[in-house]
Amino acid sequence: MYAAGKSALDSVSQALAMEVEPFGIKVTIVQPGGYDTGLFTVGTTVTEHLPEYEPLRTKLAEMWGDDAGPAPSTAAPVIMELVDLPEPPPRLIVGSHSFDLVQQMDQARTEVYRAWEHLSRKAPG
């Protein structure tokens, strides 16, 4: 549900950006990396543990480990610089490690599109 919510917000933000652009309003979708917000510590430990979700909890614990990430305040200078830009980007990844991960995910997505391009192009539109 967390990822679905983020995806929905991303789509709404893109639509909003297109609608308000003619009025000179700029919208930037900020994609923050992993910061110590407590989401994967407090956020997953204060819930009732159901046996059905234990494999997922284990997988998330392995994926995130004990490193909660940097403090959110370390991203503040980047956000402050962003809001002062006269022509801000439509989208900004905040975090060096996250930038690399997003690039890898985009490349993988592009490779899938290319692999199935022949099928996609069989239909008009």
XYZ file of C-alpha atoms in Angstrom:
125
model
C 0.000 0.000 0.000
C 2.909 2.339 0.713
C 4.274 2.014 -2.829
C 0.777 2.308 -4.308
C 0.209 5.539 -2.398
C 3.505 6.959 -3.616
C 2.664 5.996 -7.186
C -0.765 7.620 -6.954
C 0.742 10.824 -5.579
C 3.280 10.816 -8.412
C 0.512 10.518 -11.032
C -1.618 13.239 -9.421
C 1.434 15.507 -9.264
C 2.183 14.965 -12.959
C -1.411 15.812 -13.877
C -1.362 18.874 -11.610
C 1.902 20.063 -13.197
C 0.350 19.923 -16.680
C -2.792 21.741 -15.548
C -1.072 24.623 -13.738
C 1.836 25.144 -16.155
C -0.119 27.640 -18.316
C -0.501 29.790 -15.191
C 3.253 29.907 -14.580
C 3.085 27.535 -11.622
C 5.922 25.038 -11.363
C 5.533 21.607 -9.790
C 8.508 19.466 -8.857
C 8.057 15.852 -7.854
C 10.657 15.226 -5.157
C 11.805 11.622 -4.963
C 13.684 11.307 -1.670
C 15.968 8.409 -1.000
C 16.099 6.386 2.172
C 16.149 8.621 5.206
C 15.754 7.773 8.863
C 12.046 8.512 9.189
C 11.249 5.474 11.306
C 9.155 3.901 8.558
C 11.049 0.613 8.539
C 11.764 0.548 12.255
C 8.952 2.002 14.353
C 6.552 1.771 11.430
C 6.881 -2.000 11.226
C 7.400 -2.827 14.884
C 4.314 -1.202 16.369
C 2.001 -3.321 14.266
C 0.602 -6.678 15.242
C 2.754 -9.477 13.879
C 0.664 -11.831 11.796
C 2.300 -15.127 10.818
C 1.178 -14.678 7.202
C 3.405 -11.617 6.869
C 6.497 -12.969 8.612
C 8.270 -13.896 5.334
C 7.729 -10.332 4.113
C 8.979 -8.863 7.393
C 12.094 -11.035 7.147
C 12.695 -9.983 3.549
C 12.295 -6.280 4.422
C 14.645 -6.638 7.394
C 17.265 -8.240 5.136
C 16.751 -5.589 2.489
C 17.006 -2.608 4.834
C 19.314 -4.064 7.465
C 20.150 -2.021 10.533
C 21.074 1.112 8.590
C 18.160 3.510 8.940
C 19.804 5.968 6.562
C 20.831 9.558 7.083
C 18.787 12.076 9.029
C 16.095 13.799 6.951
C 17.697 17.136 7.839
C 20.634 16.247 5.578
C 18.304 16.654 2.573
C 17.090 20.095 3.677
C 19.843 22.092 1.906
C 18.970 20.388 -1.388
C 15.263 21.133 -0.952
C 16.007 24.757 -0.049
C 18.163 25.119 -3.147
C 15.400 23.555 -5.245
C 12.710 25.985 -4.053
C 14.920 28.950 -4.940
C 15.433 27.845 -8.560
C 13.712 30.091 -11.119
C 13.217 27.087 -13.421
C 12.989 24.012 -11.180
C 13.079 20.539 -12.699
C 9.816 18.631 -13.065
C 11.322 15.824 -10.988
C 14.283 15.595 -8.607
C 15.842 12.552 -6.970
C 17.236 13.522 -3.556
C 20.084 11.266 -2.526
C 23.195 10.038 -4.269
C 22.546 6.343 -3.648
C 18.909 6.722 -4.682
C 19.941 8.479 -7.879
C 21.976 5.413 -8.866
C 19.121 3.037 -7.974
C 16.577 5.015 -10.002
C 18.940 5.042 -12.977
C 19.270 1.257 -12.740
C 15.491 0.795 -12.502
C 14.906 3.095 -15.480
C 17.486 1.202 -17.518
C 15.866 -2.140 -16.643
C 12.433 -0.788 -17.614
C 13.794 0.497 -20.923
C 15.342 -2.896 -21.639
C 11.970 -4.591 -21.098
C 10.271 -2.080 -23.402
C 12.910 -2.694 -26.080
C 12.603 -6.467 -25.742
C 8.870 -6.244 -26.446
C 8.950 -3.350 -28.893
C 8.079 -5.664 -31.793
C 4.826 -6.639 -30.097
C 3.978 -3.092 -29.003
C 4.354 -1.764 -32.543
C 1.903 -4.280 -34.026
C -1.011 -2.134 -32.850
C -1.829 1.339 -34.132
C -2.123 4.220 -31.723
